[in-house]
Amino acid sequence: MNADAKTKQAVHGVIWDMDGTLLDTEPMYLEAEGAIVSRLCGGDISEITHRLLGTTAMDSASIVISHFKLNLTPDKYLAERFDRLCALMQSVQIMPGVESLVKRFAELGIVQGIATSSPRNLLELKKAPHDSLFSHFSVIVCADDVSKGKPDPEIFVTTAERMK
């Protein structure tokens, strides 16, 4: 049995994260959030970066507002963050090596899905410049599709169920 046949038997599906795994978006989030924090209080977003990655938009907003004691509602924070991200995401790049790996899995018949903490509006914005990459995913589950954010496994379980 060749290596491709063994891989196909051993792997039935792959669930990908999007931000920082498929697409190099994390610096863009930090730039957008850093600009808001700097403008409002002169703070440095890098103090809490580790707490923000992989969280839902609302959780991220709550963490930033609480940590920096910002006089801003989460909705207003997210609206400003969204406006900043809209400009930044137009140039988002695919992470190195991702495109060839995703294509190879597709050639092997391995079902692929995405489980992302991004809300649908940001997901669509990030996908737009990369239609060829996203055409290989049979399922995309975003924060709007689940009730609990990461690290709760709900988004991964939901993605796996939809990939069946």
mmCIF file with all atom_site columns, C-alpha atoms in Angstrom:
data_model
loop_
_atom_site.group_PDB
_atom_site.id
_atom_site.type_symbol
_atom_site.label_atom_id
_atom_site.label_alt_id
_atom_site.label_comp_id
_atom_site.label_asym_id
_atom_site.label_entity_id
_atom_site.label_seq_id
_atom_site.pdbx_PDB_ins_code
_atom_site.Cartn_x
_atom_site.Cartn_y
_atom_site.Cartn_z
_atom_site.occupancy
_atom_site.B_iso_or_equiv
_atom_site.pdbx_formal_charge
_atom_site.auth_seq_id
_atom_site.auth_comp_id
_atom_site.auth_asym_id
_atom_site.auth_atom_id
_atom_site.pdbx_PDB_model_num
ATOM 1   C CA . MET A 1 1   ? 0.000   0.000  0.000  1.00 0.00 ? 1   MET A CA 1
ATOM 2   C CA . ASN A 1 2   ? 1.465   3.401  -0.935 1.00 0.00 ? 2   ASN A CA 1
ATOM 3   C CA . ALA A 1 3   ? 1.721   6.385  1.429  1.00 0.00 ? 3   ALA A CA 1
ATOM 4   C CA . ASP A 1 4   ? -1.288  8.174  -0.132 1.00 0.00 ? 4   ASP A CA 1
ATOM 5   C CA . ALA A 1 5   ? -3.525  5.144  0.397  1.00 0.00 ? 5   ALA A CA 1
ATOM 6   C CA . LYS A 1 6   ? -2.408  4.847  4.031  1.00 0.00 ? 6   LYS A CA 1
ATOM 7   C CA . THR A 1 7   ? -3.062  8.566  4.618  1.00 0.00 ? 7   THR A CA 1
ATOM 8   C CA . LYS A 1 8   ? -6.508  8.344  3.063  1.00 0.00 ? 8   LYS A CA 1
ATOM 9   C CA . GLN A 1 9   ? -7.418  5.438  5.340  1.00 0.00 ? 9   GLN A CA 1
ATOM 10  C CA . ALA A 1 10  ? -6.025  7.039  8.485  1.00 0.00 ? 10  ALA A CA 1
ATOM 11  C CA . VAL A 1 11  ? -7.461  10.536 8.029  1.00 0.00 ? 11  VAL A CA 1
ATOM 12  C CA . HIS A 1 12  ? -11.148 10.945 7.249  1.00 0.00 ? 12  HIS A CA 1
ATOM 13  C CA . GLY A 1 13  ? -11.498 14.649 7.892  1.00 0.00 ? 13  GLY A CA 1
ATOM 14  C CA . VAL A 1 14  ? -9.614  17.743 8.962  1.00 0.00 ? 14  VAL A CA 1
ATOM 15  C CA . ILE A 1 15  ? -10.997 20.649 10.952 1.00 0.00 ? 15  ILE A CA 1
ATOM 16  C CA . TRP A 1 16  ? -9.037  23.848 10.511 1.00 0.00 ? 16  TRP A CA 1
ATOM 17  C CA . ASP A 1 17  ? -8.991  27.003 12.589 1.00 0.00 ? 17  ASP A CA 1
ATOM 18  C CA . MET A 1 18  ? -8.922  30.105 10.400 1.00 0.00 ? 18  MET A CA 1
ATOM 19  C CA . ASP A 1 19  ? -7.186  33.018 12.125 1.00 0.00 ? 19  ASP A CA 1
ATOM 20  C CA . GLY A 1 20  ? -3.480  32.422 12.415 1.00 0.00 ? 20  GLY A CA 1
ATOM 21  C CA . THR A 1 21  ? -3.760  28.946 10.872 1.00 0.00 ? 21  THR A CA 1
ATOM 22  C CA . LEU A 1 22  ? -5.250  29.393 7.395  1.00 0.00 ? 22  LEU A CA 1
ATOM 23  C CA . LEU A 1 23  ? -5.014  33.168 7.170  1.00 0.00 ? 23  LEU A CA 1
ATOM 24  C CA . ASP A 1 24  ? -2.478  35.567 8.675  1.00 0.00 ? 24  ASP A CA 1
ATOM 25  C CA . THR A 1 25  ? -5.101  37.717 10.392 1.00 0.00 ? 25  THR A CA 1
ATOM 26  C CA . GLU A 1 26  ? -3.800  37.906 13.946 1.00 0.00 ? 26  GLU A CA 1
ATOM 27  C CA . PRO A 1 27  ? -1.500  40.899 13.303 1.00 0.00 ? 27  PRO A CA 1
ATOM 28  C CA . MET A 1 28  ? -4.470  42.714 11.762 1.00 0.00 ? 28  MET A CA 1
ATOM 29  C CA . TYR A 1 29  ? -6.638  42.124 14.823 1.00 0.00 ? 29  TYR A CA 1
ATOM 30  C CA . LEU A 1 30  ? -3.857  43.337 17.075 1.00 0.00 ? 30  LEU A CA 1
ATOM 31  C CA . GLU A 1 31  ? -3.347  46.419 14.920 1.00 0.00 ? 31  GLU A CA 1
ATOM 32  C CA . ALA A 1 32  ? -7.059  47.277 14.971 1.00 0.00 ? 32  ALA A CA 1
ATOM 33  C CA . GLU A 1 33  ? -7.475  46.629 18.686 1.00 0.00 ? 33  GLU A CA 1
ATOM 34  C CA . GLY A 1 34  ? -4.185  48.315 19.517 1.00 0.00 ? 34  GLY A CA 1
ATOM 35  C CA . ALA A 1 35  ? -5.258  51.475 17.691 1.00 0.00 ? 35  ALA A CA 1
ATOM 36  C CA . ILE A 1 36  ? -8.499  51.645 19.668 1.00 0.00 ? 36  ILE A CA 1
ATOM 37  C CA . VAL A 1 37  ? -6.781  51.108 23.015 1.00 0.00 ? 37  VAL A CA 1
ATOM 38  C CA . SER A 1 38  ? -4.039  53.592 22.177 1.00 0.00 ? 38  SER A CA 1
ATOM 39  C CA . ARG A 1 39  ? -6.570  56.229 21.133 1.00 0.00 ? 39  ARG A CA 1
ATOM 40  C CA . LEU A 1 40  ? -8.767  55.804 24.200 1.00 0.00 ? 40  LEU A CA 1
ATOM 41  C CA . CYS A 1 41  ? -6.235  55.363 26.992 1.00 0.00 ? 41  CYS A CA 1
ATOM 42  C CA . GLY A 1 42  ? -2.704  55.158 25.604 1.00 0.00 ? 42  GLY A CA 1
ATOM 43  C CA . GLY A 1 43  ? -2.489  51.508 26.636 1.00 0.00 ? 43  GLY A CA 1
ATOM 44  C CA . ASP A 1 44  ? -0.564  48.705 24.951 1.00 0.00 ? 44  ASP A CA 1
ATOM 45  C CA . ILE A 1 45  ? -2.684  45.833 23.598 1.00 0.00 ? 45  ILE A CA 1
ATOM 46  C CA . SER A 1 46  ? 0.307   43.475 23.808 1.00 0.00 ? 46  SER A CA 1
ATOM 47  C CA . GLU A 1 47  ? -0.279  43.305 27.585 1.00 0.00 ? 47  GLU A CA 1
ATOM 48  C CA . ILE A 1 48  ? -3.281  41.053 26.945 1.00 0.00 ? 48  ILE A CA 1
ATOM 49  C CA . THR A 1 49  ? -2.703  39.607 23.475 1.00 0.00 ? 49  THR A CA 1
ATOM 50  C CA . HIS A 1 50  ? -2.496  36.059 24.837 1.00 0.00 ? 50  HIS A CA 1
ATOM 51  C CA . ARG A 1 51  ? -5.974  36.427 26.326 1.00 0.00 ? 51  ARG A CA 1
ATOM 52  C CA . LEU A 1 52  ? -7.583  37.613 23.083 1.00 0.00 ? 52  LEU A CA 1
ATOM 53  C CA . LEU A 1 53  ? -6.485  35.032 20.516 1.00 0.00 ? 53  LEU A CA 1
ATOM 54  C CA . GLY A 1 54  ? -9.180  32.510 19.681 1.00 0.00 ? 54  GLY A CA 1
ATOM 55  C CA . THR A 1 55  ? -11.926 34.220 21.685 1.00 0.00 ? 55  THR A CA 1
ATOM 56  C CA . THR A 1 56  ? -15.286 35.351 20.367 1.00 0.00 ? 56  THR A CA 1
ATOM 57  C CA . ALA A 1 57  ? -15.692 38.988 19.382 1.00 0.00 ? 57  ALA A CA 1
ATOM 58  C CA . MET A 1 58  ? -17.827 39.751 22.435 1.00 0.00 ? 58  MET A CA 1
ATOM 59  C CA . ASP A 1 59  ? -15.406 38.003 24.800 1.00 0.00 ? 59  ASP A CA 1
ATOM 60  C CA . SER A 1 60  ? -12.500 39.871 23.249 1.00 0.00 ? 60  SER A CA 1
ATOM 61  C CA . ALA A 1 61  ? -14.305 43.201 23.631 1.00 0.00 ? 61  ALA A CA 1
ATOM 62  C CA . SER A 1 62  ? -15.110 42.446 27.272 1.00 0.00 ? 62  SER A CA 1
ATOM 63  C CA . ILE A 1 63  ? -11.497 41.520 28.034 1.00 0.00 ? 63  ILE A CA 1
ATOM 64  C CA . VAL A 1 64  ? -10.124 44.699 26.443 1.00 0.00 ? 64  VAL A CA 1
ATOM 65  C CA . ILE A 1 65  ? -12.713 46.995 28.027 1.00 0.00 ? 65  ILE A CA 1
ATOM 66  C CA . SER A 1 66  ? -12.245 45.454 31.463 1.00 0.00 ? 66  SER A CA 1
ATOM 67  C CA . HIS A 1 67  ? -8.444  45.356 31.380 1.00 0.00 ? 67  HIS A CA 1
ATOM 68  C CA . PHE A 1 68  ? -8.004  48.936 30.167 1.00 0.00 ? 68  PHE A CA 1
ATOM 69  C CA . LYS A 1 69  ? -11.094 50.272 32.002 1.00 0.00 ? 69  LYS A CA 1
ATOM 70  C CA . LEU A 1 70  ? -12.435 51.805 28.812 1.00 0.00 ? 70  LEU A CA 1
ATOM 71  C CA . ASN A 1 71  ? -15.548 53.948 28.923 1.00 0.00 ? 71  ASN A CA 1
ATOM 72  C CA . LEU A 1 72  ? -17.090 52.148 25.964 1.00 0.00 ? 72  LEU A CA 1
ATOM 73  C CA . THR A 1 73  ? -19.773 49.514 25.497 1.00 0.00 ? 73  THR A CA 1
ATOM 74  C CA . PRO A 1 74  ? -18.771 46.207 23.901 1.00 0.00 ? 74  PRO A CA 1
ATOM 75  C CA . ASP A 1 75  ? -21.032 46.974 20.930 1.00 0.00 ? 75  ASP A CA 1
ATOM 76  C CA . LYS A 1 76  ? -19.344 50.341 20.287 1.00 0.00 ? 76  LYS A CA 1
ATOM 77  C CA . TYR A 1 77  ? -15.914 48.775 20.695 1.00 0.00 ? 77  TYR A CA 1
ATOM 78  C CA . LEU A 1 78  ? -16.803 46.028 18.207 1.00 0.00 ? 78  LEU A CA 1
ATOM 79  C CA . ALA A 1 79  ? -18.251 48.517 15.725 1.00 0.00 ? 79  ALA A CA 1
ATOM 80  C CA . GLU A 1 80  ? -15.015 50.499 15.707 1.00 0.00 ? 80  GLU A CA 1
ATOM 81  C CA . ARG A 1 81  ? -12.953 47.312 15.533 1.00 0.00 ? 81  ARG A CA 1
ATOM 82  C CA . PHE A 1 82  ? -15.051 46.083 12.585 1.00 0.00 ? 82  PHE A CA 1
ATOM 83  C CA . ASP A 1 83  ? -14.525 49.349 10.691 1.00 0.00 ? 83  ASP A CA 1
ATOM 84  C CA . ARG A 1 84  ? -10.778 49.104 11.187 1.00 0.00 ? 84  ARG A CA 1
ATOM 85  C CA . LEU A 1 85  ? -10.711 45.410 10.245 1.00 0.00 ? 85  LEU A CA 1
ATOM 86  C CA . CYS A 1 86  ? -12.667 46.040 7.030  1.00 0.00 ? 86  CYS A CA 1
ATOM 87  C CA . ALA A 1 87  ? -9.783  48.111 5.703  1.00 0.00 ? 87  ALA A CA 1
ATOM 88  C CA . LEU A 1 88  ? -7.086  45.734 6.954  1.00 0.00 ? 88  LEU A CA 1
ATOM 89  C CA . MET A 1 89  ? -8.635  42.425 5.820  1.00 0.00 ? 89  MET A CA 1
ATOM 90  C CA . GLN A 1 90  ? -8.605  43.410 2.149  1.00 0.00 ? 90  GLN A CA 1
ATOM 91  C CA . SER A 1 91  ? -4.915  42.473 2.104  1.00 0.00 ? 91  SER A CA 1
ATOM 92  C CA . VAL A 1 92  ? -5.021  39.366 4.317  1.00 0.00 ? 92  VAL A CA 1
ATOM 93  C CA . GLN A 1 93  ? -2.589  36.672 3.188  1.00 0.00 ? 93  GLN A CA 1
ATOM 94  C CA . ILE A 1 94  ? -2.809  32.886 3.273  1.00 0.00 ? 94  ILE A CA 1
ATOM 95  C CA . MET A 1 95  ? -0.363  31.376 5.760  1.00 0.00 ? 95  MET A CA 1
ATOM 96  C CA . PRO A 1 96  ? 2.720   29.779 4.183  1.00 0.00 ? 96  PRO A CA 1
ATOM 97  C CA . GLY A 1 97  ? 2.199   26.187 3.067  1.00 0.00 ? 97  GLY A CA 1
ATOM 98  C CA . VAL A 1 98  ? -1.541  26.174 3.690  1.00 0.00 ? 98  VAL A CA 1
ATOM 99  C CA . GLU A 1 99  ? -2.726  26.315 0.095  1.00 0.00 ? 99  GLU A CA 1
ATOM 100 C CA . SER A 1 100 ? -0.710  23.295 -1.030 1.00 0.00 ? 100 SER A CA 1
ATOM 101 C CA . LEU A 1 101 ? -1.704  21.261 2.040  1.00 0.00 ? 101 LEU A CA 1
ATOM 102 C CA . VAL A 1 102 ? -5.416  22.048 1.655  1.00 0.00 ? 102 VAL A CA 1
ATOM 103 C CA . LYS A 1 103 ? -5.247  21.142 -2.041 1.00 0.00 ? 103 LYS A CA 1
ATOM 104 C CA . ARG A 1 104 ? -3.419  17.894 -1.274 1.00 0.00 ? 104 ARG A CA 1
ATOM 105 C CA . PHE A 1 105 ? -6.037  16.861 1.292  1.00 0.00 ? 105 PHE A CA 1
ATOM 106 C CA . ALA A 1 106 ? -8.731  17.621 -1.304 1.00 0.00 ? 106 ALA A CA 1
ATOM 107 C CA . GLU A 1 107 ? -6.919  15.458 -3.887 1.00 0.00 ? 107 GLU A CA 1
ATOM 108 C CA . LEU A 1 108 ? -6.870  12.598 -1.362 1.00 0.00 ? 108 LEU A CA 1
ATOM 109 C CA . GLY A 1 109 ? -10.613 12.959 -0.813 1.00 0.00 ? 109 GLY A CA 1
ATOM 110 C CA . ILE A 1 110 ? -10.228 14.131 2.779  1.00 0.00 ? 110 ILE A CA 1
ATOM 111 C CA . VAL A 1 111 ? -13.216 16.194 3.902  1.00 0.00 ? 111 VAL A CA 1
ATOM 112 C CA . GLN A 1 112 ? -12.202 19.580 5.309  1.00 0.00 ? 112 GLN A CA 1
ATOM 113 C CA . GLY A 1 113 ? -14.037 22.032 7.519  1.00 0.00 ? 113 GLY A CA 1
ATOM 114 C CA . ILE A 1 114 ? -13.320 25.285 9.315  1.00 0.00 ? 114 ILE A CA 1
ATOM 115 C CA . ALA A 1 115 ? -14.196 26.095 12.933 1.00 0.00 ? 115 ALA A CA 1
ATOM 116 C CA . THR A 1 116 ? -13.635 29.818 13.493 1.00 0.00 ? 116 THR A CA 1
ATOM 117 C CA . SER A 1 117 ? -14.376 32.184 16.351 1.00 0.00 ? 117 SER A CA 1
ATOM 118 C CA . SER A 1 118 ? -14.991 34.925 13.795 1.00 0.00 ? 118 SER A CA 1
ATOM 119 C CA . PRO A 1 119 ? -18.539 36.200 13.392 1.00 0.00 ? 119 PRO A CA 1
ATOM 120 C CA . ARG A 1 120 ? -20.087 35.646 9.942  1.00 0.00 ? 120 ARG A CA 1
ATOM 121 C CA . ASN A 1 121 ? -19.561 39.252 8.745  1.00 0.00 ? 121 ASN A CA 1
ATOM 122 C CA . LEU A 1 122 ? -15.801 39.051 9.368  1.00 0.00 ? 122 LEU A CA 1
ATOM 123 C CA . LEU A 1 123 ? -15.622 35.518 7.994  1.00 0.00 ? 123 LEU A CA 1
ATOM 124 C CA . GLU A 1 124 ? -17.087 36.704 4.689  1.00 0.00 ? 124 GLU A CA 1
ATOM 125 C CA . LEU A 1 125 ? -14.684 39.639 4.584  1.00 0.00 ? 125 LEU A CA 1
ATOM 126 C CA . LYS A 1 126 ? -11.675 37.337 5.094  1.00 0.00 ? 126 LYS A CA 1
ATOM 127 C CA . LYS A 1 127 ? -12.878 34.741 2.568  1.00 0.00 ? 127 LYS A CA 1
ATOM 128 C CA . ALA A 1 128 ? -13.505 37.212 -0.263 1.00 0.00 ? 128 ALA A CA 1
ATOM 129 C CA . PRO A 1 129 ? -9.937  37.513 -1.583 1.00 0.00 ? 129 PRO A CA 1
ATOM 130 C CA . HIS A 1 130 ? -9.338  33.752 -1.379 1.00 0.00 ? 130 HIS A CA 1
ATOM 131 C CA . ASP A 1 131 ? -12.224 31.978 -3.149 1.00 0.00 ? 131 ASP A CA 1
ATOM 132 C CA . SER A 1 132 ? -9.968  29.246 -4.548 1.00 0.00 ? 132 SER A CA 1
ATOM 133 C CA . LEU A 1 133 ? -8.737  28.258 -1.073 1.00 0.00 ? 133 LEU A CA 1
ATOM 134 C CA . PHE A 1 134 ? -12.180 28.303 0.536  1.00 0.00 ? 134 PHE A CA 1
ATOM 135 C CA . SER A 1 135 ? -13.704 26.227 -2.262 1.00 0.00 ? 135 SER A CA 1
ATOM 136 C CA . HIS A 1 136 ? -12.026 23.153 -0.715 1.00 0.00 ? 136 HIS A CA 1
ATOM 137 C CA . PHE A 1 137 ? -14.009 23.340 2.547  1.00 0.00 ? 137 PHE A CA 1
ATOM 138 C CA . SER A 1 138 ? -17.310 21.510 2.732  1.00 0.00 ? 138 SER A CA 1
ATOM 139 C CA . VAL A 1 139 ? -18.282 23.073 6.072  1.00 0.00 ? 139 VAL A CA 1
ATOM 140 C CA . ILE A 1 140 ? -17.537 26.396 7.743  1.00 0.00 ? 140 ILE A CA 1
ATOM 141 C CA . VAL A 1 141 ? -18.830 26.969 11.260 1.00 0.00 ? 141 VAL A CA 1
ATOM 142 C CA . CYS A 1 142 ? -18.399 30.423 12.772 1.00 0.00 ? 142 CYS A CA 1
ATOM 143 C CA . ALA A 1 143 ? -19.132 32.069 16.117 1.00 0.00 ? 143 ALA A CA 1
ATOM 144 C CA . ASP A 1 144 ? -22.675 32.911 14.989 1.00 0.00 ? 144 ASP A CA 1
ATOM 145 C CA . ASP A 1 145 ? -23.463 29.189 14.612 1.00 0.00 ? 145 ASP A CA 1
ATOM 146 C CA . VAL A 1 146 ? -22.735 28.138 18.205 1.00 0.00 ? 146 VAL A CA 1
ATOM 147 C CA . SER A 1 147 ? -23.669 29.302 21.682 1.00 0.00 ? 147 SER A CA 1
ATOM 148 C CA . LYS A 1 148 ? -20.270 28.878 23.366 1.00 0.00 ? 148 LYS A CA 1
ATOM 149 C CA . GLY A 1 149 ? -16.928 30.254 22.236 1.00 0.00 ? 149 GLY A CA 1
ATOM 150 C CA . LYS A 1 150 ? -13.545 28.586 22.279 1.00 0.00 ? 150 LYS A CA 1
ATOM 151 C CA . PRO A 1 151 ? -12.017 26.915 24.162 1.00 0.00 ? 151 PRO A CA 1
ATOM 152 C CA . ASP A 1 152 ? -15.373 25.163 24.613 1.00 0.00 ? 152 ASP A CA 1
ATOM 153 C CA . PRO A 1 153 ? -15.413 22.250 22.109 1.00 0.00 ? 153 PRO A CA 1
ATOM 154 C CA . GLU A 1 154 ? -18.923 23.036 20.784 1.00 0.00 ? 154 GLU A CA 1
ATOM 155 C CA . ILE A 1 155 ? -17.635 24.668 17.583 1.00 0.00 ? 155 ILE A CA 1
ATOM 156 C CA . PHE A 1 156 ? -15.429 21.654 16.785 1.00 0.00 ? 156 PHE A CA 1
ATOM 157 C CA . VAL A 1 157 ? -18.167 19.125 17.566 1.00 0.00 ? 157 VAL A CA 1
ATOM 158 C CA . THR A 1 158 ? -20.626 21.074 15.407 1.00 0.00 ? 158 THR A CA 1
ATOM 159 C CA . THR A 1 159 ? -18.127 21.221 12.542 1.00 0.00 ? 159 THR A CA 1
ATOM 160 C CA . ALA A 1 160 ? -17.413 17.486 12.779 1.00 0.00 ? 160 ALA A CA 1
ATOM 161 C CA . GLU A 1 161 ? -21.127 16.643 12.821 1.00 0.00 ? 161 GLU A CA 1
ATOM 162 C CA . ARG A 1 162 ? -21.754 18.768 9.721  1.00 0.00 ? 162 ARG A CA 1
ATOM 163 C CA . MET A 1 163 ? -18.813 17.144 7.911  1.00 0.00 ? 163 MET A CA 1
ATOM 164 C CA . LYS A 1 164 ? -20.410 13.653 8.126  1.00 0.00 ? 164 LYS A CA 1
#
